[in-house]
Amino acid sequence: QVQLVESGGGLVQAGGSLRLSCAASGRTFGSYDMGWFRQAVGKERAFVAAITSSGGTRYYSTYYSDSVKGRFTISRDNAKNTVYLQMNSLKPEDTAVYYCAAKSVPGSYDADRRYDYWGQGTQVTVSS
């Protein structure tokens, strides 16, 4: 069982930055692929970014939706059981509740149904 707790959301002006954090419980955090999704009012939950487990190596793969590529960066610190989402050049259309998720089976990083555990979400609001 993995428990996820997001933090770092808030209100920011367009062009600004925020860093979201997701703290995970459990001793096997490093073995999980981690993802960020978001859901805007009246819209379905959408993939934002994902980072793979290292598989015992020092290397990770990252994946991004086209809408955030070049602006957002996902990273992880296994020693702290935490995954981050650095969001730069924020736009009003980035406004949403952002969710952290974890899964144990590789692949399909952008499919929310593949994720086993979810946080409660953190609100990000970007004003124009």
PDB file of C-alpha atoms in Angstrom:
ATOM      1  CA  GLN A   1       0.000   0.000   0.000  1.00  0.00           C
ATOM      2  CA  VAL A   2       1.250   3.462  -0.931  1.00  0.00           C
ATOM      3  CA  GLN A   3      -0.156   6.722   0.364  1.00  0.00           C
ATOM      4  CA  LEU A   4       0.472   9.886  -1.617  1.00  0.00           C
ATOM      5  CA  VAL A   5       0.175  13.464  -0.384  1.00  0.00           C
ATOM      6  CA  GLU A   6       0.522  16.403  -2.761  1.00  0.00           C
ATOM      7  CA  SER A   7       1.512  19.923  -1.784  1.00  0.00           C
ATOM      8  CA  GLY A   8       2.697  23.135  -3.384  1.00  0.00           C
ATOM      9  CA  GLY A   9      -0.391  24.243  -5.223  1.00  0.00           C
ATOM     10  CA  GLY A  10      -1.686  27.790  -5.100  1.00  0.00           C
ATOM     11  CA  LEU A  11      -2.523  30.933  -7.021  1.00  0.00           C
ATOM     12  CA  VAL A  12       0.038  32.344  -9.441  1.00  0.00           C
ATOM     13  CA  GLN A  13      -0.008  34.875 -12.259  1.00  0.00           C
ATOM     14  CA  ALA A  14       0.460  33.813 -15.837  1.00  0.00           C
ATOM     15  CA  GLY A  15       4.124  33.404 -16.628  1.00  0.00           C
ATOM     16  CA  GLY A  16       4.938  32.432 -13.072  1.00  0.00           C
ATOM     17  CA  SER A  17       6.202  29.191 -11.583  1.00  0.00           C
ATOM     18  CA  LEU A  18       5.166  26.634  -8.990  1.00  0.00           C
ATOM     19  CA  ARG A  19       6.715  23.426  -7.758  1.00  0.00           C
ATOM     20  CA  LEU A  20       4.432  20.621  -6.705  1.00  0.00           C
ATOM     21  CA  SER A  21       5.619  17.889  -4.381  1.00  0.00           C
ATOM     22  CA  CYS A  22       4.191  14.449  -3.764  1.00  0.00           C
ATOM     23  CA  ALA A  23       5.342  12.626  -0.660  1.00  0.00           C
ATOM     24  CA  ALA A  24       4.881   8.870  -0.612  1.00  0.00           C
ATOM     25  CA  SER A  25       4.706   6.433   2.248  1.00  0.00           C
ATOM     26  CA  GLY A  26       6.276   3.003   2.153  1.00  0.00           C
ATOM     27  CA  ARG A  27       9.731   1.564   1.668  1.00  0.00           C
ATOM     28  CA  THR A  28       9.309   0.603  -1.978  1.00  0.00           C
ATOM     29  CA  PHE A  29       8.816   4.063  -3.469  1.00  0.00           C
ATOM     30  CA  GLY A  30      11.749   3.603  -5.799  1.00  0.00           C
ATOM     31  CA  SER A  31      10.095   0.650  -7.509  1.00  0.00           C
ATOM     32  CA  TYR A  32       7.046   2.644  -8.642  1.00  0.00           C
ATOM     33  CA  ASP A  33       6.548   4.654 -11.782  1.00  0.00           C
ATOM     34  CA  MET A  34       5.150   8.035 -10.784  1.00  0.00           C
ATOM     35  CA  GLY A  35       2.822  10.296 -12.698  1.00  0.00           C
ATOM     36  CA  TRP A  36       1.122  13.652 -12.512  1.00  0.00           C
ATOM     37  CA  PHE A  37      -2.369  14.176 -13.872  1.00  0.00           C
ATOM     38  CA  ARG A  38      -4.673  17.153 -13.765  1.00  0.00           C
ATOM     39  CA  GLN A  39      -8.372  17.773 -13.951  1.00  0.00           C
ATOM     40  CA  ALA A  40      -9.895  21.119 -14.826  1.00  0.00           C
ATOM     41  CA  VAL A  41     -13.476  21.990 -14.021  1.00  0.00           C
ATOM     42  CA  GLY A  42     -15.807  20.313 -16.475  1.00  0.00           C
ATOM     43  CA  LYS A  43     -13.041  18.277 -18.107  1.00  0.00           C
ATOM     44  CA  GLU A  44     -11.730  14.761 -17.808  1.00  0.00           C
ATOM     45  CA  ARG A  45      -8.575  13.958 -15.946  1.00  0.00           C
ATOM     46  CA  ALA A  46      -5.561  14.372 -18.228  1.00  0.00           C
ATOM     47  CA  PHE A  47      -1.996  13.134 -18.232  1.00  0.00           C
ATOM     48  CA  VAL A  48       0.690  15.714 -17.466  1.00  0.00           C
ATOM     49  CA  ALA A  49       3.986  13.925 -16.862  1.00  0.00           C
ATOM     50  CA  ALA A  50       5.499  10.661 -15.689  1.00  0.00           C
ATOM     51  CA  ILE A  51       8.839   9.359 -14.493  1.00  0.00           C
ATOM     52  CA  THR A  52       9.829   5.722 -14.413  1.00  0.00           C
ATOM     53  CA  SER A  53      11.359   3.754 -11.610  1.00  0.00           C
ATOM     54  CA  SER A  54      15.109   3.390 -11.949  1.00  0.00           C
ATOM     55  CA  GLY A  55      15.040  -0.410 -11.947  1.00  0.00           C
ATOM     56  CA  GLY A  56      18.095  -0.414  -9.716  1.00  0.00           C
ATOM     57  CA  THR A  57      20.054   1.888 -12.030  1.00  0.00           C
ATOM     58  CA  ARG A  58      20.672   5.622 -11.814  1.00  0.00           C
ATOM     59  CA  TYR A  59      18.592   6.289 -14.896  1.00  0.00           C
ATOM     60  CA  TYR A  60      14.993   7.296 -15.336  1.00  0.00           C
ATOM     61  CA  SER A  61      12.792   8.008 -18.306  1.00  0.00           C
ATOM     62  CA  THR A  62      10.396  10.916 -18.350  1.00  0.00           C
ATOM     63  CA  TYR A  63       7.266  11.540 -20.393  1.00  0.00           C
ATOM     64  CA  TYR A  64       5.246  14.699 -20.936  1.00  0.00           C
ATOM     65  CA  SER A  65       2.030  15.710 -22.545  1.00  0.00           C
ATOM     66  CA  ASP A  66       2.453  17.987 -25.537  1.00  0.00           C
ATOM     67  CA  SER A  67       0.724  20.803 -23.693  1.00  0.00           C
ATOM     68  CA  VAL A  68       3.399  21.017 -20.984  1.00  0.00           C
ATOM     69  CA  LYS A  69       6.514  19.830 -22.796  1.00  0.00           C
ATOM     70  CA  GLY A  70       9.295  22.384 -22.432  1.00  0.00           C
ATOM     71  CA  ARG A  71       7.570  24.136 -19.515  1.00  0.00           C
ATOM     72  CA  PHE A  72       7.168  21.422 -16.868  1.00  0.00           C
ATOM     73  CA  THR A  73       9.808  19.102 -15.428  1.00  0.00           C
ATOM     74  CA  ILE A  74       9.163  15.955 -13.420  1.00  0.00           C
ATOM     75  CA  SER A  75      11.800  14.593 -11.077  1.00  0.00           C
ATOM     76  CA  ARG A  76      12.087  12.246  -8.139  1.00  0.00           C
ATOM     77  CA  ASP A  77      14.176  11.844  -5.008  1.00  0.00           C
ATOM     78  CA  ASN A  78      13.937   8.262  -3.833  1.00  0.00           C
ATOM     79  CA  ALA A  79      15.825   9.029  -0.633  1.00  0.00           C
ATOM     80  CA  LYS A  80      13.010  11.402   0.301  1.00  0.00           C
ATOM     81  CA  ASN A  81      10.189   9.294  -1.175  1.00  0.00           C
ATOM     82  CA  THR A  82       9.131  12.350  -3.139  1.00  0.00           C
ATOM     83  CA  VAL A  83       8.294  13.220  -6.723  1.00  0.00           C
ATOM     84  CA  TYR A  84       8.235  16.805  -7.959  1.00  0.00           C
ATOM     85  CA  LEU A  85       6.642  18.736 -10.760  1.00  0.00           C
ATOM     86  CA  GLN A  86       8.362  22.010 -11.569  1.00  0.00           C
ATOM     87  CA  MET A  87       5.968  24.175 -13.546  1.00  0.00           C
ATOM     88  CA  ASN A  88       7.314  27.219 -15.371  1.00  0.00           C
ATOM     89  CA  SER A  89       5.738  29.701 -17.777  1.00  0.00           C
ATOM     90  CA  LEU A  90       2.325  28.882 -16.384  1.00  0.00           C
ATOM     91  CA  LYS A  91      -0.749  29.698 -18.424  1.00  0.00           C
ATOM     92  CA  PRO A  92      -4.385  30.162 -17.374  1.00  0.00           C
ATOM     93  CA  GLU A  93      -5.195  26.883 -19.129  1.00  0.00           C
ATOM     94  CA  ASP A  94      -2.935  25.093 -16.650  1.00  0.00           C
ATOM     95  CA  THR A  95      -5.523  25.806 -13.955  1.00  0.00           C
ATOM     96  CA  ALA A  96      -6.672  22.471 -12.529  1.00  0.00           C
ATOM     97  CA  VAL A  97      -6.468  20.110  -9.604  1.00  0.00           C
ATOM     98  CA  TYR A  98      -3.188  18.247  -9.919  1.00  0.00           C
ATOM     99  CA  TYR A  99      -2.955  14.634  -8.802  1.00  0.00           C
ATOM    100  CA  CYS A 100       0.042  12.468  -8.084  1.00  0.00           C
ATOM    101  CA  ALA A 101      -0.199   8.763  -8.885  1.00  0.00           C
ATOM    102  CA  ALA A 102       1.896   5.618  -8.591  1.00  0.00           C
ATOM    103  CA  LYS A 103       1.955   2.339 -10.453  1.00  0.00           C
ATOM    104  CA  SER A 104       4.004  -0.811 -10.301  1.00  0.00           C
ATOM    105  CA  VAL A 105       3.588  -2.163 -13.830  1.00  0.00           C
ATOM    106  CA  PRO A 106       5.755  -0.526 -16.533  1.00  0.00           C
ATOM    107  CA  GLY A 107       4.292   1.045 -19.653  1.00  0.00           C
ATOM    108  CA  SER A 108       1.202   3.082 -20.537  1.00  0.00           C
ATOM    109  CA  TYR A 109       2.480   6.054 -18.586  1.00  0.00           C
ATOM    110  CA  ASP A 110      -0.227   8.362 -19.822  1.00  0.00           C
ATOM    111  CA  ALA A 111      -3.141   6.049 -18.962  1.00  0.00           C
ATOM    112  CA  ASP A 112      -4.697   6.926 -15.630  1.00  0.00           C
ATOM    113  CA  ARG A 113      -6.375   3.521 -15.389  1.00  0.00           C
ATOM    114  CA  ARG A 114      -2.913   1.928 -15.118  1.00  0.00           C
ATOM    115  CA  TYR A 115      -2.116   3.730 -11.884  1.00  0.00           C
ATOM    116  CA  ASP A 116      -2.769   1.938  -8.625  1.00  0.00           C
ATOM    117  CA  TYR A 117      -2.510   4.721  -6.062  1.00  0.00           C
ATOM    118  CA  TRP A 118      -3.623   8.351  -6.068  1.00  0.00           C
ATOM    119  CA  GLY A 119      -3.200  11.402  -3.904  1.00  0.00           C
ATOM    120  CA  GLN A 120      -6.000  13.735  -2.900  1.00  0.00           C
ATOM    121  CA  GLY A 121      -4.946  16.491  -5.312  1.00  0.00           C
ATOM    122  CA  THR A 122      -3.728  20.049  -4.996  1.00  0.00           C
ATOM    123  CA  GLN A 123      -5.310  23.071  -6.655  1.00  0.00           C
ATOM    124  CA  VAL A 124      -3.302  25.170  -9.088  1.00  0.00           C
ATOM    125  CA  THR A 125      -4.875  28.411 -10.270  1.00  0.00           C
ATOM    126  CA  VAL A 126      -3.199  30.609 -12.880  1.00  0.00           C
ATOM    127  CA  SER A 127      -4.602  34.103 -13.278  1.00  0.00           C
ATOM    128  CA  SER A 128      -4.345  36.079 -16.499  1.00  0.00           C
TER     129      SER A 128
END
